[in-house]
Structures are given as C-alpha cells and as structure tokens.
C-alpha cells in the first residue's frame, strides 16, 4: 500500500487532504503537533496512523520518521498565520512563522528524500498561499514564509527531478477554516467581494488539487505553482 504523510493533517485543509488521499488508496500518516485526539480520530476514520512531531524541530522530525520506511508522498501543509504590522509582531511569533511554515517543510523533505532518492520515486507537495505569490499587508512574515516555499519548490524540484521525484506547490486563496475564524461577518463579506468567482474556497477544493498533483495525471508537471483561489490572484 502506498504511504503518504500529511503535516498538520488535522487542520481544516489537512483533514480534507488526508481523507481525499485515503480515498485515493494511500495509507495516510496524519501529523499533529498539539491536536492529538483530533489526529487520532481522523486516522482511525481513514485507516491511517497519527504521528506526532513539531515540523519546526528537525530532531523531532527525524526521530519520528526514522523508522517509517519509504513514504512516496509528502504533503507539507502545517502552517500558522498572524495578522499584525511587520514592526509590531513579536520576534518569537515571527520566528515561529518562518520556522513552521518554511523550515518545517524543508525539515520534512530532508528527512524523507533520502529514501525517495534511493527508490528513484517520490512526490512532494508544498501548501503555500496566494500571499506568497503577491504579498499581503499585515501578513508580511507569513507572506515571506509562503514565498520562500515557492522558491524552495522550484529549487528542490530541479535538484531531485533526475531521481524521478516531482515537487509542486499549491497556492490556496481564501479557504474557510479555523485560520480565518478571526474575521467578522462584515470583513468576510468585503473579502468575498474581492473573489472573482464570488465564493470562498473550501478545504475540498485544495484537496482535489493535491490529489491531482499526487497522481500520475500530473506526471509531467514539476516545480509548478497551482493556484486554487477563485481568481483572486491571477
Ligand atoms: P488550520 O486549520 O489552522 O491548520 C493548521 C495545521 O497546522 C494544524 O493541523 C496544526 O496542527 C498544524 N501545525 C501548526 N503548527 C505545527 C507544528 N509546529 N508542527 C506540526 N503541525 C503544526 O489551517 P488551514 O487553513 O487548514 O491551513 C493549512 C495550510 O494551508 C497552512 O499552511 C496555511 O498557511 C495554508 N493556507 C491556508 C489558507 C486558508 O485560507 N485557510 C490559505 C492559503 C494557505 P496542531 O493543531 O496539531 O498544531
């Protein structure tokens, strides 16, 4: 049975991705850092396994994954965000954003790539954001981390393509999850008016894109950024 690891697998987008991939025939490792019960519940529903590690801690990542064997699909989805002025955000929060969103993805890829290279096969999908493509005021550290993921995707895709490994990026727009619960109904309406398709994205929209990038239907695609944003950034 093919194995997939989804970091942040119990968040809004992560859960939809785990369920979609299980449906596609993967045994899914549902990673969590804090939400143990939720991860275990999702894993039991889909016949997968919950796996604890903090993506920002390379030692924790390596020790959790050292006996996992060959994992053919890595979805780097774990992420945090914060709305604040660049000059007001705490140093600690700014470090967390870069360490989880960008270095976290690199830590996981570094842990799993040796087995992929040995197998001459593998697939890595990084969940970036439209703000990584065009930048968001008051989410500067977040935008920088997500732009970093795009740079990481392009560079590592070139490095590992000769080993038969594909690396792509999904850049979601405004997707209705916990991450966006902080907006008022009025703010949400203003945001919705800026979306050309006129509707918010759902975790399933992102999961469909991940499923496509994970499959052989995209076998000639690597190093690319697939936007799932209702036309918000074109
Ligand atoms: P969410 O519901 O808040 O989920 C975030 C997930 O990240 C949680 O499962 C959380 O797990 C995990 N996580 C946080 N810190 C972690 C760490 N140190 N190690 C391992 N896991 C960690 O957010 P979401 O909306 O589903 O977002 C998922 C991804 O999509 C993020 O990368 C986000 O930036 C990106 N994205 C979201 C949107 C959107 O509009 N929602 C748009 C563009 C991009 P624990 O609870 O266990 O900590």
PDB file of N, CA and C in Angstrom, residues 5-6 9-10 18 27-32 35-44 46-53 64 68:
ATOM      1  N   UNK A   5       2.402  11.119   3.892  1.00  0.00           N
ATOM      2  CA  UNK A   5       2.489  11.859   5.153  1.00  0.00           C
ATOM      3  C   UNK A   5       1.938  13.257   4.915  1.00  0.00           C
ATOM      4  N   UNK A   6       0.968  13.643   5.744  1.00  0.00           N
ATOM      5  CA  UNK A   6       0.378  14.990   5.629  1.00  0.00           C
ATOM      6  C   UNK A   6       0.688  15.738   6.920  1.00  0.00           C
ATOM      7  N   UNK A   9      -2.068  17.452   9.588  1.00  0.00           N
ATOM      8  CA  UNK A   9      -3.124  16.644   8.956  1.00  0.00           C
ATOM      9  C   UNK A   9      -4.477  16.738   9.639  1.00  0.00           C
ATOM     10  N   UNK A  10      -4.534  17.428  10.779  1.00  0.00           N
ATOM     11  CA  UNK A  10      -5.839  17.523  11.449  1.00  0.00           C
ATOM     12  C   UNK A  10      -6.387  18.937  11.420  1.00  0.00           C
ATOM     13  N   UNK A  18      -6.120  14.528   3.950  1.00  0.00           N
ATOM     14  CA  UNK A  18      -5.952  13.145   4.452  1.00  0.00           C
ATOM     15  C   UNK A  18      -7.086  12.256   3.936  1.00  0.00           C
ATOM     16  N   UNK A  27      -2.208   4.840   2.455  1.00  0.00           N
ATOM     17  CA  UNK A  27      -2.192   4.766   3.920  1.00  0.00           C
ATOM     18  C   UNK A  27      -1.640   6.112   4.363  1.00  0.00           C
ATOM     19  N   UNK A  28      -2.444   6.850   5.132  1.00  0.00           N
ATOM     20  CA  UNK A  28      -2.066   8.237   5.431  1.00  0.00           C
ATOM     21  C   UNK A  28      -1.550   8.373   6.865  1.00  0.00           C
ATOM     22  N   UNK A  29      -0.381   8.964   6.991  1.00  0.00           N
ATOM     23  CA  UNK A  29       0.170   9.343   8.295  1.00  0.00           C
ATOM     24  C   UNK A  29      -0.285  10.771   8.567  1.00  0.00           C
ATOM     25  N   UNK A  30      -1.096  10.910   9.632  1.00  0.00           N
ATOM     26  CA  UNK A  30      -1.716  12.195   9.956  1.00  0.00           C
ATOM     27  C   UNK A  30      -0.870  12.868  11.031  1.00  0.00           C
ATOM     28  N   UNK A  31      -0.069  13.840  10.616  1.00  0.00           N
ATOM     29  CA  UNK A  31       0.814  14.503  11.599  1.00  0.00           C
ATOM     30  C   UNK A  31       0.056  15.547  12.419  1.00  0.00           C
ATOM     31  N   UNK A  32       0.461  15.666  13.690  1.00  0.00           N
ATOM     32  CA  UNK A  32      -0.064  16.736  14.547  1.00  0.00           C
ATOM     33  C   UNK A  32       1.047  17.218  15.469  1.00  0.00           C
ATOM     34  N   UNK A  35      -2.840  18.722  18.391  1.00  0.00           N
ATOM     35  CA  UNK A  35      -4.208  18.186  18.352  1.00  0.00           C
ATOM     36  C   UNK A  35      -4.224  16.661  18.261  1.00  0.00           C
ATOM     37  N   UNK A  36      -3.731  16.008  19.343  1.00  0.00           N
ATOM     38  CA  UNK A  36      -3.571  14.545  19.337  1.00  0.00           C
ATOM     39  C   UNK A  36      -4.904  13.818  19.100  1.00  0.00           C
ATOM     40  N   UNK A  37      -5.918  14.207  19.891  1.00  0.00           N
ATOM     41  CA  UNK A  37      -7.194  13.480  19.793  1.00  0.00           C
ATOM     42  C   UNK A  37      -7.799  13.571  18.404  1.00  0.00           C
ATOM     43  N   UNK A  38      -7.732  14.788  17.862  1.00  0.00           N
ATOM     44  CA  UNK A  38      -8.290  15.021  16.528  1.00  0.00           C
ATOM     45  C   UNK A  38      -7.541  14.187  15.469  1.00  0.00           C
ATOM     46  N   UNK A  39      -6.215  14.168  15.605  1.00  0.00           N
ATOM     47  CA  UNK A  39      -5.409  13.403  14.639  1.00  0.00           C
ATOM     48  C   UNK A  39      -5.739  11.916  14.744  1.00  0.00           C
ATOM     49  N   UNK A  40      -5.878  11.428  15.985  1.00  0.00           N
ATOM     50  CA  UNK A  40      -6.177  10.001  16.162  1.00  0.00           C
ATOM     51  C   UNK A  40      -7.554   9.649  15.613  1.00  0.00           C
ATOM     52  N   UNK A  41      -8.500  10.578  15.789  1.00  0.00           N
ATOM     53  CA  UNK A  41      -9.862  10.335  15.292  1.00  0.00           C
ATOM     54  C   UNK A  41      -9.847  10.265  13.753  1.00  0.00           C
ATOM     55  N   UNK A  42      -9.170  11.228  13.127  1.00  0.00           N
ATOM     56  CA  UNK A  42      -9.123  11.238  11.652  1.00  0.00           C
ATOM     57  C   UNK A  42      -8.413   9.973  11.157  1.00  0.00           C
ATOM     58  N   UNK A  43      -7.279   9.662  11.810  1.00  0.00           N
ATOM     59  CA  UNK A  43      -6.512   8.480  11.384  1.00  0.00           C
ATOM     60  C   UNK A  43      -7.369   7.218  11.490  1.00  0.00           C
ATOM     61  N   UNK A  44      -8.136   7.100  12.593  1.00  0.00           N
ATOM     62  CA  UNK A  44      -8.927   5.862  12.732  1.00  0.00           C
ATOM     63  C   UNK A  44     -10.052   5.831  11.696  1.00  0.00           C
ATOM     64  N   UNK A  46      -9.902   6.846   8.685  1.00  0.00           N
ATOM     65  CA  UNK A  46      -9.415   6.576   7.315  1.00  0.00           C
ATOM     66  C   UNK A  46      -8.431   5.404   7.252  1.00  0.00           C
ATOM     67  N   UNK A  47      -8.294   4.706   8.372  1.00  0.00           N
ATOM     68  CA  UNK A  47      -7.363   3.563   8.386  1.00  0.00           C
ATOM     69  C   UNK A  47      -5.916   4.000   8.286  1.00  0.00           C
ATOM     70  N   UNK A  48      -5.618   5.206   8.797  1.00  0.00           N
ATOM     71  CA  UNK A  48      -4.239   5.717   8.774  1.00  0.00           C
ATOM     72  C   UNK A  48      -3.611   5.678  10.156  1.00  0.00           C
ATOM     73  N   UNK A  49      -2.554   6.466  10.351  1.00  0.00           N
ATOM     74  CA  UNK A  49      -1.858   6.492  11.639  1.00  0.00           C
ATOM     75  C   UNK A  49      -1.590   7.942  12.026  1.00  0.00           C
ATOM     76  N   UNK A  50      -1.830   8.271  13.296  1.00  0.00           N
ATOM     77  CA  UNK A  50      -1.491   9.612  13.781  1.00  0.00           C
ATOM     78  C   UNK A  50      -0.017   9.613  14.141  1.00  0.00           C
ATOM     79  N   UNK A  51       0.691  10.679  13.792  1.00  0.00           N
ATOM     80  CA  UNK A  51       2.120  10.742  14.113  1.00  0.00           C
ATOM     81  C   UNK A  51       2.458  12.138  14.640  1.00  0.00           C
ATOM     82  N   UNK A  52       3.067  12.119  15.855  1.00  0.00           N
ATOM     83  CA  UNK A  52       3.401  13.392  16.488  1.00  0.00           C
ATOM     84  C   UNK A  52       4.786  13.871  16.090  1.00  0.00           C
ATOM     85  N   UNK A  53       4.908  15.108  15.658  1.00  0.00           N
ATOM     86  CA  UNK A  53       6.176  15.848  15.676  1.00  0.00           C
ATOM     87  C   UNK A  53       5.897  17.306  15.363  1.00  0.00           C
ATOM     88  N   UNK A  64      10.885  11.011  14.610  1.00  0.00           N
ATOM     89  CA  UNK A  64       9.541  10.455  14.350  1.00  0.00           C
ATOM     90  C   UNK A  64       9.504   9.676  13.039  1.00  0.00           C
ATOM     91  N   UNK A  68       9.939   4.954   9.563  1.00  0.00           N
ATOM     92  CA  UNK A  68       8.686   4.958   8.800  1.00  0.00           C
ATOM     93  C   UNK A  68       8.846   4.262   7.440  1.00  0.00           C
TER      94      UNK A  68
END
